[in-house]
């Protein structure tokens, strides 16, 4: 015996995702020592050279071993929030079917231990495209939940929401309130000056943000203190070993670091601060950008939000929506979050100058054009620049991504959740067929990534894989744009090695190779070999972070549990997540 490993895994299908010359070989075993992969090869050699008295040898029993999944974009605190407030999601992630069941969910949560102590009654995840009434809830609907307590129902996009009359009063929102720049207050009737029209309760974008800020800040402090830890544990249950807190505030970044110092996370966390706040700070580096993790957390850069949500019909397009939302004229194309190109250029340019990584939420192709102009003006940076979502990217824009070195990170689950809505209501057949254009990206040699954007969707790694491979829609079961489908291996790369490249961590994450961290996931079946239509039924069996099992919880030991921790973070996060699809 040359050395003694802590863990040897064998007896299953090992998918290395490696790009080295021997990547096509099928290894039989993986050995782990001190949290690092020290051997990948034959079972016999692993047992002969790495097995010792304290080595845990585990038979995978035919299951698949893959690199731990790397979250290319999501909201860690939002994942915790999703598990804390009322679940208003439709099937398969929830059971809300119409306004009656939505109201029942809110009433039930209001009487729960968390809801009873919350200032607002709040739920997340309704989708007007999936409600039997085919519309958003209004103030009148939510008044049936409560006339005394403010009520907020958050749309699944996290770009819109509906409040009751008490909520509108709390916000100071009335017929005398104009629409804010970058937002819309939907109205009951046409305005007759000087009135702007009585609000109907539905708020978009920057009109919605104050409602979500107030409602979520009114959650019990004990729940706010646990959001990050809950989010990390939930992500680990879906096989993620690296997650993102994308678009946070400087105050929340401090809370994240305080939380990690008191209660170590199960997974690594990469944080991005809202660009406007970071750039306007008098400090040269208020973020503390670093390649090194401290207590499992590192800050990597900034995030811009340049438009809204396609399914909410607030994303900024160059061509009109197929059907405009209520109150908007024919020819409506959405609107920018920041109409001034100079502001966007300054934020991108300053970030590049300071060596910060830049992420930009760009769903509509007009928003992508704005981002491309800013990136071209700023010049190349030291870290990969990322176009988050890029739902409606045109082919010429994908070519520009390749020319400028921009990583497109697609929210590929849109094909499943909203593909039919896009076809019939939002974009029409032709434009809908090319949302999340992964094939265009591959054809141009781009290392595209794919993400879940939780809490907009559950942080479901398997659904991310299935959405890329099948592009099958939720309601009609249609294959949306079959020419944009990719292989299962390309789909796996998008949430492993490519995502590691996006973070600049490909030297230590993203594939099963000697010298890399033992970040691993065990699946019930190999997504590369099952029928593509069966990928969605694959289950996450176990998640291993640096050689230690982090899901499911178990007694401590190498790849068999997680240490018991005590303590609470010094500061609670203020839940201002830029969740965005």
XYZ file of C-alpha atoms in Angstrom:
581
model
C 0.000 0.000 0.000
C 1.523 3.298 -1.113
C -0.930 5.636 0.630
C -4.194 5.368 2.481
C -7.275 7.076 1.096
C -10.160 8.242 3.228
C -12.707 6.974 0.718
C -12.877 4.693 -2.313
C -15.988 4.658 -4.500
C -16.515 1.871 -7.042
C -19.163 -0.320 -8.600
C -21.042 2.281 -10.614
C -20.903 4.324 -13.791
C -18.366 7.111 -13.313
C -18.865 10.176 -15.524
C -15.686 12.239 -15.212
C -16.601 15.075 -17.642
C -12.825 15.428 -18.064
C -11.419 16.876 -21.288
C -7.985 15.258 -21.030
C -6.667 12.727 -23.543
C -7.909 9.791 -21.457
C -11.356 11.287 -20.877
C -13.017 8.576 -22.971
C -11.743 5.841 -20.657
C -14.314 4.396 -18.260
C -12.812 4.430 -14.765
C -13.986 1.875 -12.239
C -13.039 3.660 -9.029
C -12.294 7.023 -7.451
C -10.154 7.507 -4.339
C -10.375 10.547 -2.076
C -7.908 11.794 0.544
C -8.152 14.997 2.599
C -11.064 16.234 0.498
C -9.197 15.847 -2.797
C -9.404 13.264 -5.572
C -6.144 11.307 -5.515
C -6.926 8.458 -7.924
C -9.244 7.750 -10.869
C -8.850 4.391 -12.544
C -9.308 0.648 -12.106
C -10.985 -0.835 -9.046
C -8.146 -3.261 -8.457
C -5.491 -0.551 -8.503
C -7.529 1.592 -6.123
C -7.845 -1.307 -3.668
C -4.205 -2.363 -4.055
C -2.658 1.082 -3.639
C -5.146 3.251 -1.731
C -7.043 0.927 0.616
C -6.027 0.920 4.269
C -7.374 0.212 7.764
C -9.212 3.542 7.965
C -10.358 3.697 4.332
C -14.115 3.651 3.728
C -14.756 1.492 0.660
C -18.208 1.974 -0.817
C -19.973 0.098 -3.574
C -22.122 2.406 -5.702
C -24.306 -0.599 -6.584
C -24.700 0.460 -10.191
C -25.528 4.081 -9.501
C -23.822 6.934 -11.354
C -21.056 9.131 -9.946
C -20.710 12.618 -11.434
C -18.887 15.816 -10.480
C -20.807 17.880 -7.959
C -23.128 20.302 -9.713
C -22.072 23.947 -9.963
C -24.860 26.529 -9.863
C -24.195 29.028 -12.657
C -26.885 31.415 -11.387
C -29.273 31.395 -8.463
C -30.132 33.153 -5.244
C -29.078 31.306 -2.113
C -31.179 33.373 0.274
C -34.079 33.100 -2.142
C -33.887 29.304 -2.000
C -34.267 29.554 1.768
C -37.101 32.028 1.302
C -38.854 29.647 -1.083
C -38.871 27.011 1.665
C -40.170 29.510 4.261
C -43.176 31.352 2.790
C -46.392 30.024 1.248
C -45.840 27.825 -1.807
C -47.975 29.187 -4.656
C -46.319 27.103 -7.390
C -48.255 25.053 -9.924
C -47.557 21.383 -10.641
C -45.141 19.658 -10.560
C -43.536 21.856 -7.884
C -46.756 22.755 -6.063
C -50.498 22.290 -6.337
C -51.976 25.746 -6.944
C -54.408 25.530 -9.858
C -56.486 28.690 -9.582
C -57.225 31.735 -7.459
C -59.231 29.753 -4.906
C -56.344 27.397 -4.146
C -53.926 30.357 -4.137
C -56.039 32.111 -1.496
C -56.298 28.893 0.530
C -52.502 28.572 0.565
C -52.090 32.148 1.796
C -54.724 31.694 4.519
C -53.119 28.475 5.700
C -49.664 30.068 5.846
C -51.080 33.082 7.721
C -52.104 30.710 10.512
C -48.821 28.782 10.570
C -46.149 29.430 13.249
C -44.098 31.473 10.762
C -47.035 33.256 9.156
C -48.650 34.162 12.459
C -45.510 36.076 13.461
C -45.033 37.739 10.072
C -46.115 41.329 9.518
C -47.324 40.484 5.993
C -49.057 37.402 4.655
C -46.753 36.436 1.816
C -46.472 33.644 -0.732
C -44.329 32.994 -3.762
C -44.649 31.287 -7.114
C -48.054 31.849 -8.699
C -48.010 31.781 -12.488
C -50.880 33.499 -14.301
C -50.179 31.249 -17.283
C -51.080 28.223 -15.129
C -54.049 29.613 -13.180
C -57.439 28.487 -14.449
C -58.584 32.125 -14.576
C -55.599 33.007 -16.806
C -54.895 36.240 -14.971
C -53.030 37.718 -12.001
C -54.753 37.971 -8.610
C -55.964 41.500 -7.875
C -56.363 43.516 -4.683
C -59.995 42.373 -4.555
C -58.978 38.709 -4.699
C -56.396 39.173 -1.954
C -58.791 41.170 0.214
C -60.584 37.827 0.593
C -57.458 36.544 2.366
C -57.312 39.495 4.772
C -58.616 43.035 4.971
C -56.531 43.844 8.051
C -53.073 42.431 7.303
C -51.164 43.334 4.135
C -50.972 40.442 1.662
C -48.385 39.895 -1.095
C -48.544 37.146 -3.722
C -45.245 37.055 -5.631
C -45.264 35.984 -9.278
C -42.959 33.083 -10.144
C -40.681 35.413 -12.100
C -40.060 37.530 -8.974
C -40.551 40.544 -11.245
C -44.223 41.099 -10.472
C -46.615 40.624 -7.602
C -50.077 41.423 -6.349
C -51.026 43.096 -3.063
C -54.321 43.596 -1.287
C -55.848 46.942 -0.307
C -54.081 46.959 3.071
C -50.807 46.351 1.250
C -51.431 49.247 -1.135
C -52.148 51.513 1.834
C -48.933 50.369 3.529
C -47.043 51.252 0.340
C -48.772 54.625 0.016
C -49.902 53.559 -3.444
C -53.073 55.212 -4.758
C -54.608 56.810 -7.829
C -52.334 59.791 -7.148
C -49.186 57.631 -7.398
C -47.426 57.769 -10.790
C -45.609 54.779 -12.254
C -41.939 54.740 -11.193
C -39.269 54.723 -13.910
C -38.672 51.079 -14.821
C -41.947 49.903 -13.276
C -45.707 49.786 -13.796
C -48.634 50.047 -11.380
C -51.501 48.297 -13.122
C -54.794 50.169 -12.863
C -58.475 49.330 -12.533
C -59.514 51.897 -15.115
C -58.119 54.417 -17.559
C -56.627 57.445 -15.880
C -58.367 60.793 -15.970
C -55.797 63.488 -15.079
C -54.735 64.406 -12.489
C -55.526 60.847 -11.371
C -53.266 58.070 -12.675
C -56.031 55.494 -12.177
C -56.884 53.401 -9.139
C -54.340 50.558 -8.674
C -55.731 47.057 -9.224
C -53.060 45.532 -6.957
C -50.668 44.161 -9.616
C -47.208 45.735 -9.492
C -44.398 45.297 -12.017
C -40.630 45.595 -11.662
C -39.588 48.741 -9.736
C -43.192 49.263 -8.621
C -43.129 45.736 -7.183
C -39.739 45.973 -5.439
C -40.895 48.136 -2.482
C -43.693 45.643 -1.754
C -41.349 42.653 -1.728
C -38.794 44.547 0.375
C -41.376 45.452 3.024
C -43.086 42.065 3.063
C -39.935 39.998 3.320
C -38.304 42.298 5.868
C -41.412 41.717 8.001
C -40.719 37.988 8.354
C -39.825 36.792 11.879
C -36.152 37.431 12.635
C -35.552 33.761 13.468
C -36.548 32.886 9.899
C -34.375 35.599 8.379
C -31.406 34.292 10.354
C -31.789 30.819 8.848
C -32.480 31.665 5.186
C -28.917 31.194 3.931
C -28.386 27.945 5.851
C -31.744 26.575 4.679
C -30.913 27.559 1.107
C -27.540 25.809 1.214
C -29.037 22.606 2.596
C -31.784 22.648 -0.053
C -29.271 23.159 -2.864
C -27.178 20.268 -1.544
C -30.262 18.041 -1.695
C -30.321 18.653 -5.471
C -26.637 17.766 -5.891
C -25.123 21.253 -5.904
C -21.733 21.657 -4.246
C -21.216 25.265 -5.372
C -24.075 27.776 -5.297
C -24.554 31.455 -6.049
C -25.962 34.435 -4.187
C -26.576 36.474 -7.311
C -27.447 40.149 -7.023
C -27.252 40.831 -3.286
C -26.678 44.032 -1.330
C -23.532 44.947 0.581
C -25.512 44.529 3.815
C -26.624 41.048 2.757
C -23.064 40.154 1.769
C -21.984 40.986 5.313
C -24.856 38.900 6.672
C -23.806 36.025 4.412
C -20.245 36.179 5.721
C -21.444 36.451 9.321
C -23.678 33.430 8.806
C -20.852 31.374 7.339
C -18.541 32.286 10.209
C -21.143 31.128 12.763
C -22.750 28.200 10.929
C -20.561 26.677 8.201
C -22.426 26.042 4.967
C -22.687 22.601 3.421
C -21.554 23.985 0.050
C -19.372 26.748 -1.426
C -21.099 30.094 -2.018
C -20.098 32.664 -4.675
C -21.637 36.114 -4.184
C -22.312 39.023 -6.533
C -23.344 42.499 -5.348
C -25.784 44.770 -7.156
C -23.665 46.796 -9.548
C -25.191 50.199 -8.845
C -24.496 49.943 -5.120
C -20.953 48.637 -5.577
C -19.939 51.193 -8.211
C -21.337 54.145 -6.256
C -19.469 53.189 -3.073
C -16.618 55.542 -2.113
C -14.448 52.497 -1.416
C -12.257 51.062 -4.178
C -13.424 47.545 -3.388
C -16.447 47.515 -1.070
C -17.125 43.915 -2.111
C -13.837 42.286 -1.148
C -13.489 40.356 -4.401
C -11.260 37.313 -4.068
C -10.576 33.926 -5.641
C -10.246 32.399 -2.167
C -13.113 31.110 -0.053
C -13.320 32.235 3.569
C -15.648 30.061 5.657
C -17.011 28.731 2.365
C -17.873 32.156 0.904
C -16.188 34.337 -1.684
C -17.316 37.499 -3.442
C -16.633 37.467 -7.183
C -18.103 40.648 -8.637
C -21.299 42.469 -9.521
C -24.632 41.857 -11.189
C -26.635 44.255 -13.343
C -30.354 43.858 -14.080
C -31.167 45.385 -17.462
C -34.745 44.232 -18.016
C -37.522 42.066 -16.691
C -39.280 38.770 -17.286
C -40.407 37.369 -20.663
C -43.250 35.292 -19.216
C -44.311 38.315 -17.168
C -44.015 40.335 -20.398
C -41.720 42.935 -18.861
C -38.519 41.855 -20.673
C -37.200 44.438 -23.174
C -37.571 43.243 -26.784
C -36.726 44.746 -30.164
C -39.934 43.333 -31.679
C -43.411 43.523 -30.122
C -44.884 40.880 -27.861
C -47.358 38.595 -29.593
C -50.020 39.662 -27.083
C -49.421 42.725 -24.892
C -50.260 42.506 -21.172
C -53.396 44.239 -19.847
C -53.227 47.997 -20.153
C -50.525 48.017 -22.840
C -51.041 48.942 -26.510
C -50.422 46.868 -29.609
C -46.728 47.084 -30.441
C -45.663 46.946 -26.780
C -42.066 45.694 -26.454
C -41.439 45.760 -22.700
C -39.066 48.282 -21.193
C -35.511 48.663 -19.903
C -34.633 48.545 -16.223
C -32.034 51.246 -16.912
C -32.828 53.315 -19.999
C -29.583 55.315 -19.898
C -26.832 53.499 -21.814
C -24.235 55.705 -20.125
C -25.177 54.376 -16.687
C -24.864 50.785 -17.876
C -21.538 51.519 -19.582
C -20.183 53.127 -16.413
C -21.168 50.161 -14.243
C -19.654 47.619 -16.619
C -16.540 49.709 -17.273
C -15.873 50.363 -13.582
C -16.287 46.693 -12.735
C -13.884 45.625 -15.478
C -11.367 48.266 -14.371
C -11.461 46.982 -10.803
C -11.139 43.333 -11.773
C -14.683 42.382 -10.751
C -16.591 39.748 -12.668
C -19.688 41.125 -14.414
C -23.011 39.291 -14.602
C -25.964 40.916 -16.342
C -29.588 39.857 -16.281
C -30.631 40.208 -19.932
C -33.769 38.375 -21.031
C -34.930 40.447 -23.979
C -32.832 40.949 -27.085
C -32.987 44.762 -26.685
C -31.451 44.371 -23.220
C -28.793 42.080 -24.697
C -27.980 44.757 -27.303
C -27.544 47.312 -24.507
C -25.238 44.953 -22.614
C -23.163 44.171 -25.702
C -22.583 47.883 -26.298
C -21.355 48.312 -22.730
C -19.072 45.254 -22.849
C -17.560 46.311 -26.163
C -16.846 49.788 -24.777
C -15.277 48.421 -21.580
C -12.922 45.994 -23.307
C -11.854 42.591 -22.014
C -11.722 41.934 -18.290
C -9.688 39.560 -16.156
C -12.739 37.421 -15.395
C -15.404 35.947 -17.708
C -18.329 38.268 -18.418
C -21.695 36.499 -18.193
C -25.025 37.134 -19.933
C -27.556 35.745 -17.471
C -30.681 34.120 -18.987
C -30.249 35.501 -22.547
C -33.644 33.961 -23.268
C -34.360 35.684 -26.570
C -30.786 36.019 -27.831
C -30.691 36.332 -31.614
C -28.162 34.347 -33.617
C -26.112 37.467 -34.349
C -25.981 38.147 -30.605
C -24.681 34.648 -29.898
C -21.961 35.365 -32.463
C -21.177 38.579 -30.553
C -20.908 36.544 -27.330
C -18.237 34.438 -29.003
C -16.405 37.473 -30.384
C -16.392 39.311 -27.047
C -15.743 36.280 -24.842
C -19.108 36.495 -23.081
C -20.443 33.325 -21.409
C -24.174 32.857 -22.042
C -25.861 31.265 -19.042
C -29.274 30.046 -20.111
C -32.307 29.463 -17.901
C -33.004 26.310 -19.864
C -36.002 25.256 -17.774
C -37.978 28.032 -19.476
C -38.543 25.582 -22.314
C -40.417 23.329 -19.879
C -42.214 25.803 -17.628
C -43.206 28.498 -20.114
C -42.579 27.109 -23.596
C -46.296 26.840 -24.389
C -47.006 30.278 -22.927
C -44.269 31.713 -25.146
C -45.696 30.031 -28.244
C -49.274 31.116 -27.696
C -49.038 34.446 -25.874
C -45.578 35.937 -25.464
C -43.441 35.451 -28.596
C -45.213 33.277 -31.128
C -43.972 30.004 -32.630
C -40.902 31.262 -34.474
C -39.275 33.262 -31.678
C -40.306 30.764 -28.992
C -38.459 27.979 -30.814
C -35.083 29.640 -30.226
C -35.287 30.620 -26.556
C -32.257 29.414 -24.572
C -30.374 28.764 -27.842
C -27.802 26.291 -26.529
C -27.093 24.727 -29.924
C -26.185 28.099 -31.422
C -23.755 28.566 -28.541
C -22.153 25.133 -28.994
C -21.828 25.646 -32.735
C -19.729 28.741 -32.015
C -17.476 27.009 -29.537
C -18.966 28.689 -26.475
C -18.854 27.059 -23.043
C -22.444 27.933 -22.253
C -23.853 27.201 -18.810
C -27.354 26.464 -17.589
C -28.964 27.457 -14.302
C -32.112 27.169 -12.187
C -32.429 30.788 -10.942
C -34.051 29.578 -7.724
C -36.323 30.621 -6.174
C -37.903 31.284 -9.589
C -37.822 27.518 -10.036
C -36.757 24.880 -7.566
C -32.960 24.348 -7.635
C -33.655 21.105 -9.467
C -30.456 19.976 -11.184
C -32.165 17.077 -12.940
C -34.814 19.370 -14.412
C -32.000 21.623 -15.672
C -30.491 18.627 -17.468
C -33.813 17.441 -18.884
C -34.763 20.894 -20.144
C -31.613 21.137 -22.248
C -31.837 17.643 -23.710
C -35.568 17.334 -24.448
C -36.915 20.925 -24.550
C -40.335 19.391 -23.866
C -43.012 21.795 -22.611
C -45.034 21.381 -19.436
C -48.641 21.640 -20.638
C -48.723 20.518 -24.285
C -45.703 18.203 -24.186
C -44.360 19.859 -27.345
C -40.654 19.765 -28.240
C -39.842 23.461 -28.426
C -37.224 24.153 -31.080
C -35.819 20.640 -31.504
C -32.793 22.026 -33.377
C -31.643 23.711 -30.121
C -31.487 20.434 -28.165
C -28.090 19.261 -26.931
C -26.634 15.921 -25.871
C -26.853 14.727 -22.299
C -23.077 15.125 -21.968
C -23.261 18.758 -23.101
C -26.110 19.303 -20.626
C -24.025 17.830 -17.796
C -21.045 19.987 -18.767
C -23.275 23.067 -18.543
C -23.756 22.493 -14.798
C -20.307 21.078 -14.019
C -17.133 21.883 -15.937
C -18.496 24.802 -17.960
C -19.946 26.377 -14.835
C -16.593 25.925 -13.101
C -14.973 27.753 -16.041
C -17.541 30.541 -15.636
C -16.295 31.008 -12.069
C -12.637 30.586 -13.021
C -12.490 27.487 -10.812
C -11.961 24.829 -13.460
C -8.616 23.890 -11.914
C -10.340 22.558 -8.799
C -13.973 21.850 -9.687
C -16.244 20.615 -12.452
C -14.776 17.198 -13.316
C -13.576 14.016 -11.652
C -9.800 14.276 -12.040
C -6.814 13.781 -9.783
C -5.970 16.948 -7.870
C -9.477 18.406 -7.927
C -11.793 18.733 -4.968
C -13.841 15.651 -4.187
C -17.084 17.461 -4.980
C -19.284 14.615 -6.184
C -22.897 13.611 -6.676
C -24.362 10.113 -6.770
C -27.416 9.702 -9.009
C -29.888 6.837 -9.227
C -29.042 6.410 -12.918
C -26.637 7.789 -15.504
C -28.258 10.683 -17.404
C -25.911 9.974 -20.329
C -27.257 6.473 -20.873
C -30.943 6.579 -19.916
C -33.565 7.456 -22.508
C -33.626 11.263 -22.821
C -37.302 11.324 -21.892
C -36.443 9.484 -18.656
C -33.782 11.921 -17.449
C -36.374 13.797 -15.437
C -36.985 10.673 -13.323
C -33.318 10.388 -12.273
C -32.872 11.103 -8.560
C -30.083 12.650 -6.509
C -29.052 9.962 -4.023
C -26.149 11.659 -2.283
C -24.096 14.850 -2.446
C -20.447 14.875 -1.364
C -18.553 18.110 -0.726
C -14.751 17.825 -0.404
C -15.081 14.165 0.511
C -17.826 14.540 3.132
C -21.472 13.734 2.584
C -23.618 16.857 2.907
C -26.866 15.274 1.724
C -28.571 13.324 3.132
C -27.544 14.187 6.696
C -25.931 11.272 8.497
C -23.500 10.573 11.358
C -20.156 12.310 10.884
C -17.422 10.589 8.922
C -15.777 10.547 5.508
C -18.535 10.732 2.900
C -21.062 9.700 5.511
C -22.177 12.850 7.223
C -21.641 16.457 8.128
C -20.300 17.924 11.347
C -22.701 19.238 13.942
C -22.499 23.016 14.212
C -23.957 25.469 16.682
C -24.382 29.193 16.824
C -26.300 31.813 14.900
C -25.173 34.546 12.548
C -24.541 37.955 14.061
C -26.741 39.777 11.568
C -29.883 38.735 9.745
C -30.069 39.297 6.000
C -32.476 41.862 4.665
C -34.178 39.815 1.937
C -33.695 42.003 -1.126
C -32.916 39.299 -3.663
C -32.682 40.230 -7.314
C -34.377 36.975 -8.216
C -35.038 37.126 -11.883
C -36.092 34.977 -14.734
